[in-house]
GROMACS .gro file of C-alpha atoms in nm:
model
  184
    1MET     CA    1   2.804  -0.840   2.352
    2ARG     CA    2   2.441  -0.730   2.308
    3GLY     CA    3   2.443  -0.607   2.667
    4TYR     CA    4   2.735  -0.374   2.594
    5GLU     CA    5   2.560  -0.247   2.280
    6ARG     CA    6   2.246  -0.167   2.480
    7TRP     CA    7   2.455  -0.003   2.750
    8LEU     CA    8   2.632   0.220   2.494
    9ARG     CA    9   2.305   0.316   2.323
   10SER     CA   10   2.137   0.388   2.656
   11ILE     CA   11   2.385   0.669   2.717
   12LEU     CA   12   2.248   0.855   2.415
   13LYS     CA   13   1.900   0.850   2.572
   14ARG     CA   14   2.017   1.004   2.900
   15LYS     CA   15   2.054   1.370   2.969
   16PRO     CA   16   2.417   1.457   3.043
   17ALA     CA   17   2.473   1.444   3.418
   18GLU     CA   18   2.803   1.472   3.601
   19MET     CA   19   2.996   1.326   3.312
   20GLN     CA   20   2.944   1.427   2.952
   21GLN     CA   21   2.805   1.161   2.723
   22SER     CA   22   3.139   1.118   2.548
   23GLU     CA   23   3.306   1.047   2.882
   24GLN     CA   24   3.029   0.804   2.971
   25LEU     CA   25   3.075   0.623   2.640
   26LEU     CA   26   3.450   0.599   2.697
   27SER     CA   27   3.390   0.467   3.049
   28VAL     CA   28   3.165   0.190   2.916
   29TRP     CA   29   3.405   0.113   2.629
   30GLN     CA   30   3.693   0.072   2.872
   31ARG     CA   31   3.486  -0.186   3.062
   32VAL     CA   32   3.431  -0.395   2.749
   33PRO     CA   33   3.664  -0.698   2.753
   34SER     CA   34   3.950  -0.648   2.507
   35GLY     CA   35   3.847  -0.952   2.304
   36LEU     CA   36   3.508  -0.796   2.235
   37ARG     CA   37   3.652  -0.456   2.137
   38ALA     CA   38   3.748  -0.605   1.801
   39GLU     CA   39   3.396  -0.731   1.726
   40GLU     CA   40   3.261  -0.549   1.420
   41GLN     CA   41   2.911  -0.501   1.560
   42LEU     CA   42   3.032  -0.359   1.891
   43VAL     CA   43   3.288  -0.130   1.724
   44ALA     CA   44   3.016  -0.005   1.489
   45THR     CA   45   2.779   0.064   1.778
   46TYR     CA   46   3.045   0.248   1.976
   47CYS     CA   47   3.150   0.458   1.675
   48GLU     CA   48   2.788   0.541   1.592
   49CYS     CA   49   2.737   0.656   1.951
   50LEU     CA   50   3.057   0.861   1.944
   51ALA     CA   51   2.946   1.031   1.624
   52ALA     CA   52   2.604   1.101   1.774
   53VAL     CA   53   2.761   1.295   2.063
   54GLY     CA   54   2.996   1.491   1.837
   55GLU     CA   55   3.306   1.277   1.883
   56GLN     CA   56   3.356   1.213   1.513
   57GLY     CA   57   3.733   1.244   1.544
   58SER     CA   58   3.745   0.971   1.808
   59ALA     CA   59   3.522   0.750   1.596
   60SER     CA   60   3.744   0.809   1.292
   61ALA     CA   61   4.062   0.726   1.482
   62LEU     CA   62   3.916   0.404   1.622
   63LEU     CA   63   3.785   0.297   1.282
   64GLN     CA   64   4.129   0.356   1.129
   65GLN     CA   65   4.289   0.136   1.397
   66VAL     CA   66   4.036  -0.143   1.358
   67LEU     CA   67   4.042  -0.136   0.978
   68ALA     CA   68   4.422  -0.156   0.981
   69ARG     CA   69   4.392  -0.490   1.166
   70SER     CA   70   4.077  -0.635   1.016
   71TRP     CA   71   3.887  -0.526   0.705
   72SER     CA   72   3.515  -0.462   0.731
   73ASP     CA   73   3.288  -0.320   0.462
   74ARG     CA   74   3.046  -0.206   0.729
   75LEU     CA   75   3.312  -0.017   0.927
   76VAL     CA   76   3.460   0.150   0.619
   77GLY     CA   77   3.106   0.258   0.535
   78LEU     CA   78   3.081   0.426   0.876
   79TYR     CA   79   3.419   0.589   0.816
   80GLY     CA   80   3.292   0.744   0.494
   81GLY     CA   81   2.989   0.889   0.671
   82LEU     CA   82   3.183   1.078   0.937
   83GLU     CA   83   3.281   1.443   0.940
   84HIS     CA   84   3.658   1.428   0.966
   85VAL     CA   85   3.887   1.682   1.129
   86SER     CA   86   4.132   1.658   0.839
   87ILE     CA   87   3.939   1.551   0.535
   88LYS     CA   88   4.249   1.539   0.315
   89GLN     CA   89   4.428   1.302   0.553
   90SER     CA   90   4.115   1.088   0.580
   91ILE     CA   91   4.095   1.064   0.201
   92GLU     CA   92   4.464   0.972   0.182
   93LYS     CA   93   4.412   0.700   0.444
   94ALA     CA   94   4.113   0.557   0.256
   95GLU     CA   95   4.296   0.575  -0.077
   96GLY     CA   96   4.574   0.374   0.084
   97TRP     CA   97   4.322   0.101   0.162
   98LEU     CA   98   4.237   0.083  -0.208
   99GLU     CA   99   4.563  -0.100  -0.275
  100ALA     CA  100   4.445  -0.398  -0.070
  101HIS     CA  101   4.075  -0.361  -0.153
  102PRO     CA  102   4.051  -0.217  -0.507
  103ASN     CA  103   3.703  -0.355  -0.574
  104SER     CA  104   3.542  -0.284  -0.239
  105ALA     CA  105   3.212  -0.116  -0.323
  106SER     CA  106   3.187   0.008   0.037
  107LEU     CA  107   3.533   0.167   0.027
  108LEU     CA  108   3.461   0.331  -0.308
  109LEU     CA  109   3.132   0.467  -0.170
  110ALA     CA  110   3.317   0.597   0.137
  111LEU     CA  111   3.577   0.765  -0.085
  112GLY     CA  112   3.299   0.924  -0.289
  113ARG     CA  113   3.144   1.068   0.026
  114LEU     CA  114   3.479   1.188   0.155
  115SER     CA  115   3.546   1.352  -0.181
  116MET     CA  116   3.207   1.527  -0.159
  117ARG     CA  117   3.303   1.666   0.183
  118ASN     CA  118   3.619   1.797   0.019
  119HIS     CA  119   3.421   1.953  -0.270
  120GLN     CA  120   3.592   1.726  -0.523
  121TRP     CA  121   3.283   1.669  -0.735
  122ASP     CA  122   3.446   1.494  -1.032
  123GLN     CA  123   3.645   1.265  -0.803
  124ALA     CA  124   3.333   1.185  -0.600
  125GLN     CA  125   3.142   1.096  -0.915
  126GLN     CA  126   3.423   0.868  -1.031
  127TYR     CA  127   3.432   0.686  -0.697
  128PHE     CA  128   3.053   0.647  -0.694
  129GLU     CA  129   3.056   0.509  -1.049
  130ARG     CA  130   3.334   0.263  -0.958
  131SER     CA  131   3.136   0.158  -0.652
  132LEU     CA  132   2.830   0.101  -0.867
  133ALA     CA  133   3.036  -0.107  -1.111
  134ALA     CA  134   3.157  -0.322  -0.820
  135ARG     CA  135   2.809  -0.366  -0.668
  136VAL     CA  136   2.478  -0.211  -0.758
  137SER     CA  137   2.319  -0.044  -0.455
  138VAL     CA  138   2.037   0.193  -0.374
  139GLU     CA  139   2.277   0.401  -0.165
  140VAL     CA  140   2.516   0.466  -0.453
  141TYR     CA  141   2.230   0.545  -0.691
  142GLY     CA  142   2.110   0.798  -0.433
  143GLU     CA  143   2.453   0.956  -0.394
  144LEU     CA  144   2.500   0.986  -0.768
  145GLY     CA  145   2.149   1.125  -0.804
  146ARG     CA  146   2.198   1.402  -0.551
  147LEU     CA  147   2.551   1.484  -0.669
  148LEU     CA  148   2.436   1.525  -1.027
  149ALA     CA  149   2.127   1.722  -0.918
  150GLY     CA  150   2.357   1.958  -0.731
  151ARG     CA  151   2.561   2.001  -1.047
  152GLY     CA  152   2.251   2.082  -1.252
  153LYS     CA  153   2.251   1.753  -1.444
  154HIS     CA  154   1.887   1.680  -1.372
  155GLU     CA  155   1.818   1.425  -1.644
  156ALA     CA  156   2.109   1.204  -1.538
  157SER     CA  157   2.023   1.264  -1.174
  158ASN     CA  158   1.664   1.154  -1.227
  159GLY     CA  159   1.787   0.841  -1.400
  160TYR     CA  160   1.991   0.740  -1.095
  161PHE     CA  161   1.706   0.821  -0.858
  162GLN     CA  162   1.468   0.611  -1.067
  163LYS     CA  163   1.709   0.316  -1.071
  164GLY     CA  164   1.748   0.338  -0.695
  165LEU     CA  165   1.375   0.362  -0.642
  166GLY     CA  166   1.327   0.069  -0.875
  167MET     CA  167   1.548  -0.139  -0.646
  168LEU     CA  168   1.337  -0.044  -0.344
  169VAL     CA  169   1.001  -0.116  -0.500
  170ASN     CA  170   0.956  -0.473  -0.620
  171GLY     CA  171   0.682  -0.586  -0.844
  172LEU     CA  172   0.558  -0.267  -1.003
  173PRO     CA  173   0.346  -0.381  -1.295
  174ASP     CA  174   0.455  -0.293  -1.645
  175VAL     CA  175   0.201  -0.027  -1.744
  176PRO     CA  176   0.200   0.234  -2.021
  177LEU     CA  177   0.344   0.571  -1.925
  178PRO     CA  178   0.270   0.912  -2.079
  179GLU     CA  179   0.504   1.049  -2.341
  180PRO     CA  180   0.755   1.297  -2.203
  181VAL     CA  181   0.641   1.657  -2.229
  182ALA     CA  182   0.880   1.893  -2.406
  183ALA     CA  183   1.021   2.168  -2.184
  184ASP     CA  184   0.906   2.521  -2.264
   0.00000   0.00000   0.00000
């Protein structure tokens, strides 16, 4: 399996020759034994490569097929990070998955990102908050921080950024901090 992953990734390093990179990726994927095409790691690698060469629609379609057969938090996370041809249909598909996976932090994060792509700010915030309630993560703190910053809610935004940063940095000593300065 690792050999196929390296083969797929190597295509991204090449300059397009006779075949476009997307065609080269498809050619390699078709050579992967069918039993391995369901392996989460290999599907993720292939979809990441597809997205890297602008084949986000193909990656989205494959992820939908795989997720319909076998649930994967990692793959639904990739799905949420793609630019979709029909964002509304992609949101509807992901919302359908909520019935079977109502507490999936990864799915809720993906739905938040999809909602952001659709300019549904309130909906995105609700999905991010639900994701955070299901599982605390740096990623969700970051998404909430930048969403709220974009909406001009800087104090709340800074709070989320600080919580996320606090998760990344372990062992900061407890030291006195200056008093907040009043805004002019």
